[in-house]
Tab-separated table of C-alpha atoms and ligand atoms in Angstrom:
chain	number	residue	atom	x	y	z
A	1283	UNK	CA	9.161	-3.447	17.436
A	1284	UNK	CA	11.410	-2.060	19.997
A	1285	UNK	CA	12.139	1.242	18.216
A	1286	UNK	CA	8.103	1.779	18.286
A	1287	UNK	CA	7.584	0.561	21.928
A	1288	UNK	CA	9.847	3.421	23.116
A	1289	UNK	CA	7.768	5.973	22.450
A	1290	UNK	CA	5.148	4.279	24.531
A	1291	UNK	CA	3.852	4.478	27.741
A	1292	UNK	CA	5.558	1.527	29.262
A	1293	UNK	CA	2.232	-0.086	30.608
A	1294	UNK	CA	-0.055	-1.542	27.499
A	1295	UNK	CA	-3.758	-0.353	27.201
A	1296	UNK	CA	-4.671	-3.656	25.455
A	1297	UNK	CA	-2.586	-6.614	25.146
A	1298	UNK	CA	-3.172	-9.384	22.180
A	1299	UNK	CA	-5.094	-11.975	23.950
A	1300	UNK	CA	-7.221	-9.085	25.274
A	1301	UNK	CA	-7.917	-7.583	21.869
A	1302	UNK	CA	-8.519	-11.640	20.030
A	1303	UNK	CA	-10.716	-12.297	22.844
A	1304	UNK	CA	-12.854	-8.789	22.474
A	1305	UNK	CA	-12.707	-9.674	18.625
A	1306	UNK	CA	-14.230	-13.509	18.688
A	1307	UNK	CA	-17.106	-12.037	21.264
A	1308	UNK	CA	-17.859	-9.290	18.707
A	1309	UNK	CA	-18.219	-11.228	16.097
A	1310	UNK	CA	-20.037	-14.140	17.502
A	1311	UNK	CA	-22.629	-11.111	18.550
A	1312	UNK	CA	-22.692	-9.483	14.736
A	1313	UNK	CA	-22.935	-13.443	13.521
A	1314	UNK	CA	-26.232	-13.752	15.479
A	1315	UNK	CA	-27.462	-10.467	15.026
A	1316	UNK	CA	-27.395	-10.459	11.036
A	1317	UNK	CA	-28.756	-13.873	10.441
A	1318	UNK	CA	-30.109	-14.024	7.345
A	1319	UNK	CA	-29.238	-10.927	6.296
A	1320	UNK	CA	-27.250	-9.673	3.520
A	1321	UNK	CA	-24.111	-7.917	5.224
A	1322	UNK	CA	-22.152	-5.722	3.830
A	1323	UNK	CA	-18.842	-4.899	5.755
A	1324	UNK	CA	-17.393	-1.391	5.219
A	1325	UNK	CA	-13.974	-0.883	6.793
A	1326	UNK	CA	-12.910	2.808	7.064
A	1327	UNK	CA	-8.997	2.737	5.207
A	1328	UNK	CA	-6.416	2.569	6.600
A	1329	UNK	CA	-6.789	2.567	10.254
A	1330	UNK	CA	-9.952	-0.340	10.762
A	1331	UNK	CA	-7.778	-2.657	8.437
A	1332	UNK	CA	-6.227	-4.881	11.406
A	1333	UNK	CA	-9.112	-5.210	13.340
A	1334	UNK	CA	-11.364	-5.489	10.717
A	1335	UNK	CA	-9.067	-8.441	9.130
A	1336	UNK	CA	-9.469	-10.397	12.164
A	1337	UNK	CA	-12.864	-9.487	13.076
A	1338	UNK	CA	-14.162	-10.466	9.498
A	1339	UNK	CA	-12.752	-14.344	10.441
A	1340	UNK	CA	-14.910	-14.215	12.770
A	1341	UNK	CA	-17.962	-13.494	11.364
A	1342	UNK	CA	-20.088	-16.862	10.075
A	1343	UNK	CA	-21.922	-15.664	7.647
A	1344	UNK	CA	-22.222	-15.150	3.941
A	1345	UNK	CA	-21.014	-11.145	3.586
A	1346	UNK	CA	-19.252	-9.036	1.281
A	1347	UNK	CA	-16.289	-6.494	1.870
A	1348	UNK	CA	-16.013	-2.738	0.673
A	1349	UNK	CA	-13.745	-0.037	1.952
A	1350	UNK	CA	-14.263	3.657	2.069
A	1351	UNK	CA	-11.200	6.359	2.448
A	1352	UNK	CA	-12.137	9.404	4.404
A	1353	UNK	CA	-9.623	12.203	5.456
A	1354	UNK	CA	-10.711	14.593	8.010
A	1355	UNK	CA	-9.035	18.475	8.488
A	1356	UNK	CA	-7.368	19.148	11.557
A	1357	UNK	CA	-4.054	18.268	13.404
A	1358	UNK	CA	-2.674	15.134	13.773
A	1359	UNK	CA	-4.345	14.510	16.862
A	1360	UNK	CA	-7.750	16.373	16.342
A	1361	UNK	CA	-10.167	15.351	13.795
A	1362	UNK	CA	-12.481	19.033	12.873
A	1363	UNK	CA	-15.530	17.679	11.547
A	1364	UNK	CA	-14.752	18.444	8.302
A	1365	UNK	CA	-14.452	15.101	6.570
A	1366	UNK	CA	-13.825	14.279	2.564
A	1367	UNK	CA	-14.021	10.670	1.035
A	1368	UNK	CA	-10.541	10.109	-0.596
A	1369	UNK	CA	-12.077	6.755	-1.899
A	1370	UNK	CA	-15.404	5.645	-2.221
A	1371	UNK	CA	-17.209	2.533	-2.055
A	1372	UNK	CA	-16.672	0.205	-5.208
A	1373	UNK	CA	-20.194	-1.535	-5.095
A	1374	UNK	CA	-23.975	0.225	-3.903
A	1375	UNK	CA	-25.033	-0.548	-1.347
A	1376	UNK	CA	-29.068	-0.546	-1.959
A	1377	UNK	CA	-30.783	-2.180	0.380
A	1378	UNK	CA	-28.072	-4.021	1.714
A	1379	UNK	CA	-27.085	-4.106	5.641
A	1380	UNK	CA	-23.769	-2.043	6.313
A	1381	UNK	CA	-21.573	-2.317	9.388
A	1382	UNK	CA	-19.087	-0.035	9.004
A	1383	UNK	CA	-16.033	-0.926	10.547
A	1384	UNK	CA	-13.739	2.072	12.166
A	1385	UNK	CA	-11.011	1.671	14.304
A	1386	UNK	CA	-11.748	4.662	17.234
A	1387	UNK	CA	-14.995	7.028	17.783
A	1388	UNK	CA	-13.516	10.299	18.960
A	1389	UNK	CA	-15.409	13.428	18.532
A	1390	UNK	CA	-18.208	11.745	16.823
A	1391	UNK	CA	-17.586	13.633	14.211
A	1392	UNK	CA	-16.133	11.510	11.024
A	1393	UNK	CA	-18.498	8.773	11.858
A	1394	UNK	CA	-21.562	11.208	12.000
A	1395	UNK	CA	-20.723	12.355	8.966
A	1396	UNK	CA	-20.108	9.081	7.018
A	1397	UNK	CA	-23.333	6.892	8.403
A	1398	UNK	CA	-25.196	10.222	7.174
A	1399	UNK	CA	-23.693	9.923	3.650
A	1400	UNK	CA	-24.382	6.409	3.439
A	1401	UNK	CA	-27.923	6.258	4.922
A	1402	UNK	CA	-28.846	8.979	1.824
A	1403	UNK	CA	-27.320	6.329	-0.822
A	1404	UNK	CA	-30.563	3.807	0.124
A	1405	UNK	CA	-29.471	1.521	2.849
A	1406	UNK	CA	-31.687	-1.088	4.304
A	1407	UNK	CA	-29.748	-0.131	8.083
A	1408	UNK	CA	-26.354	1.253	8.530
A	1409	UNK	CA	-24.605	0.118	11.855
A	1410	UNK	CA	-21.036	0.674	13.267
A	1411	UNK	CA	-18.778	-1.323	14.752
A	1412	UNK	CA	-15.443	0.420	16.650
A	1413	UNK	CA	-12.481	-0.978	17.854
A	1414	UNK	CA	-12.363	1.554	20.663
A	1415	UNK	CA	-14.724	4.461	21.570
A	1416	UNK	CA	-13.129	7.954	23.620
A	1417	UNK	CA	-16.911	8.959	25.248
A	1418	UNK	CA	-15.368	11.652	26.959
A	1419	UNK	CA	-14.343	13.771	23.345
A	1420	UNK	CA	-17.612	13.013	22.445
A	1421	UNK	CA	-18.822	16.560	20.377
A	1422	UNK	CA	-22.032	14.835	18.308
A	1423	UNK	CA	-24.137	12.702	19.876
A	1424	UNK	CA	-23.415	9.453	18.436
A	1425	UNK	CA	-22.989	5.933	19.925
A	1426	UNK	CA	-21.335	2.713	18.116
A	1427	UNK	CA	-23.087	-0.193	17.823
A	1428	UNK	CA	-20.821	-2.865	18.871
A	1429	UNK	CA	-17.829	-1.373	20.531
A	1430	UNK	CA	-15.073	-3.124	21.628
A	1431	UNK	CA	-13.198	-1.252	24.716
A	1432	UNK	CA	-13.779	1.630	25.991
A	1433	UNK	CA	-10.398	4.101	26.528
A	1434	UNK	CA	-9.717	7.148	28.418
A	1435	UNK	CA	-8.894	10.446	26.985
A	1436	UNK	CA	-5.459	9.812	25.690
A	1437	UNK	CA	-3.597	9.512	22.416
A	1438	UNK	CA	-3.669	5.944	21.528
A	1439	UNK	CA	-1.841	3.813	19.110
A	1440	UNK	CA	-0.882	0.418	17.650
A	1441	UNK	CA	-3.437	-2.669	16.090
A	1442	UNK	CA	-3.996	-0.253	12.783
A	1443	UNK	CA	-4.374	3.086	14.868
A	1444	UNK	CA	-1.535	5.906	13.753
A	1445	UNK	CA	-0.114	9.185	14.996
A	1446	UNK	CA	1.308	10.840	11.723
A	1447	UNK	CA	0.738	7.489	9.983
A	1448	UNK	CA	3.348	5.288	12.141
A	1449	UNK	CA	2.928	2.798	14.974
A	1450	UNK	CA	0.063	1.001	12.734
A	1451	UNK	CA	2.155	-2.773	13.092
A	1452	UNK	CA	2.325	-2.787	16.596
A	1453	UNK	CA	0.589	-5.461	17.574
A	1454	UNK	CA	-0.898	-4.519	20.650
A	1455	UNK	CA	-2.447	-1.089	21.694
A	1456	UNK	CA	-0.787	1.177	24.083
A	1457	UNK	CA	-0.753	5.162	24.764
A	1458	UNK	CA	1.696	7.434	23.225
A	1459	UNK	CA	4.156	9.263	24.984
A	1460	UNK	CA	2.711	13.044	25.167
A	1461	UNK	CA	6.132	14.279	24.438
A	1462	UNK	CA	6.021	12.967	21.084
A	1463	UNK	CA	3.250	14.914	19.932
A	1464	UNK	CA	4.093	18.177	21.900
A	1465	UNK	CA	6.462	19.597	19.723
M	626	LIG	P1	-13.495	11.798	15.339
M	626	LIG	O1	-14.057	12.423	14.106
M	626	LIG	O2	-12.991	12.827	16.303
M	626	LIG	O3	-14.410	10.806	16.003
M	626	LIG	O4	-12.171	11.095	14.895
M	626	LIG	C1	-12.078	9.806	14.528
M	626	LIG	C2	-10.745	9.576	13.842
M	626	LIG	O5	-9.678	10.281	14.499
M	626	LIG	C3	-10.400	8.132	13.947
M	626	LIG	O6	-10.841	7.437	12.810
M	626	LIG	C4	-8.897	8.154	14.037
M	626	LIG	O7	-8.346	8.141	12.732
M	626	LIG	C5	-8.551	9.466	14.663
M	626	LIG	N1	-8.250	9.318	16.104
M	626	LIG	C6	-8.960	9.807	17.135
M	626	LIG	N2	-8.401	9.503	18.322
M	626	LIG	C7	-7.310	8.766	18.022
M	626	LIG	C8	-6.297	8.136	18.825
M	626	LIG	O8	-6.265	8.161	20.072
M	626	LIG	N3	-5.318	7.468	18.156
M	626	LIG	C9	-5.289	7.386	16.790
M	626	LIG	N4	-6.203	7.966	15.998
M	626	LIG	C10	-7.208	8.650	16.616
M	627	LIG	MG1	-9.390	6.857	11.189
């Protein structure tokens, strides 16, 4: 990983025992909270896949997995709101619970515009669950369900989060170097 880490900040955001710790507490929450329920977990491709790999283990409950691709215009660093599903859901998801699983809220945007789309398709509650949440970008108002940290306005990567689709296998999450996305 050292040719990754060097075009990091040198101090980590979030470490791995920080981020398996954050994990097992958010999914001993969701395991109480849908009890009984029929879950369905949606992970938004590709950047929820980590966290939503280990969060699922920790999850004890009967549930089912689905994945939806979204791309949103913009730069590499700004999402503009305007958001098309690449791939859809395989299965409906008719009155079934759905915790969609994303790996940063930023603008709002994507996310408003996905729990829209699937709260028309019928259902029974549609909840989100985010790795990390950026309240300052916020443009929509729009809050996750069960977040995991909270992080300041900077370009983060690492734990399934990308800038220009690298830096996903880091293992840990730490801030990108600005200089690497200036020019
Ligand atoms: P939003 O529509 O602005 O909320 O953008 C959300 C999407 O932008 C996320 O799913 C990420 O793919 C991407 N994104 C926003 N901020 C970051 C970041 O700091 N690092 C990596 N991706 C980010
Ligand atoms: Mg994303």
């Amino acid at each position: 990983m050292r040719e990754l880490y060097k075009d990091l900040q040198p101090e980590i955001l979030i470490n791995r025992e920080q981020l398996a710790a954050r994990v097992a507490e958010l999914g001993a929450q969701i395991t109480k909270d849908y009890h009984g329920k029929e879950l369905v977990l949606v992970g938004i491709l590709k950047g929820a896949v980590i966290f939503l790999a280990d969060l699922l283990r920790e999850i004890d409950l009967p549930l089912t997995l689905d994945f939806v691709a979204i791309s949103s215009y913009g730069s590499a660093t700004k999402s503009s709101g305007v958001v098309r599903i690449m791939k859809d859901l395989d299965h409906d998801i008719v009155d079934k619970h759905v915790l969609v699983v994303e790996d940063i809220i930023d603008t709002g945007l994507t996310m408003s515009f996905l729990k829209n789309n699937l709260l028309s398709r019928g259902a029974a509650s549609i909840r989100v669950c985010s790795l990390l949440d950026k309240p300052e970008r916020r443009l929509v108002r729009l809050g996750s369900d069960y977040t995991g940290f909270t992080v300041p306005d900077a370009f983060v990567v690492g734990y399934g989060l990308d800038y220009g689709q690298r830096y996903r296998n880091l293992p840990e999450i730490g801030v990108l170097k600005s200089e690497i996305y200036a020019n």
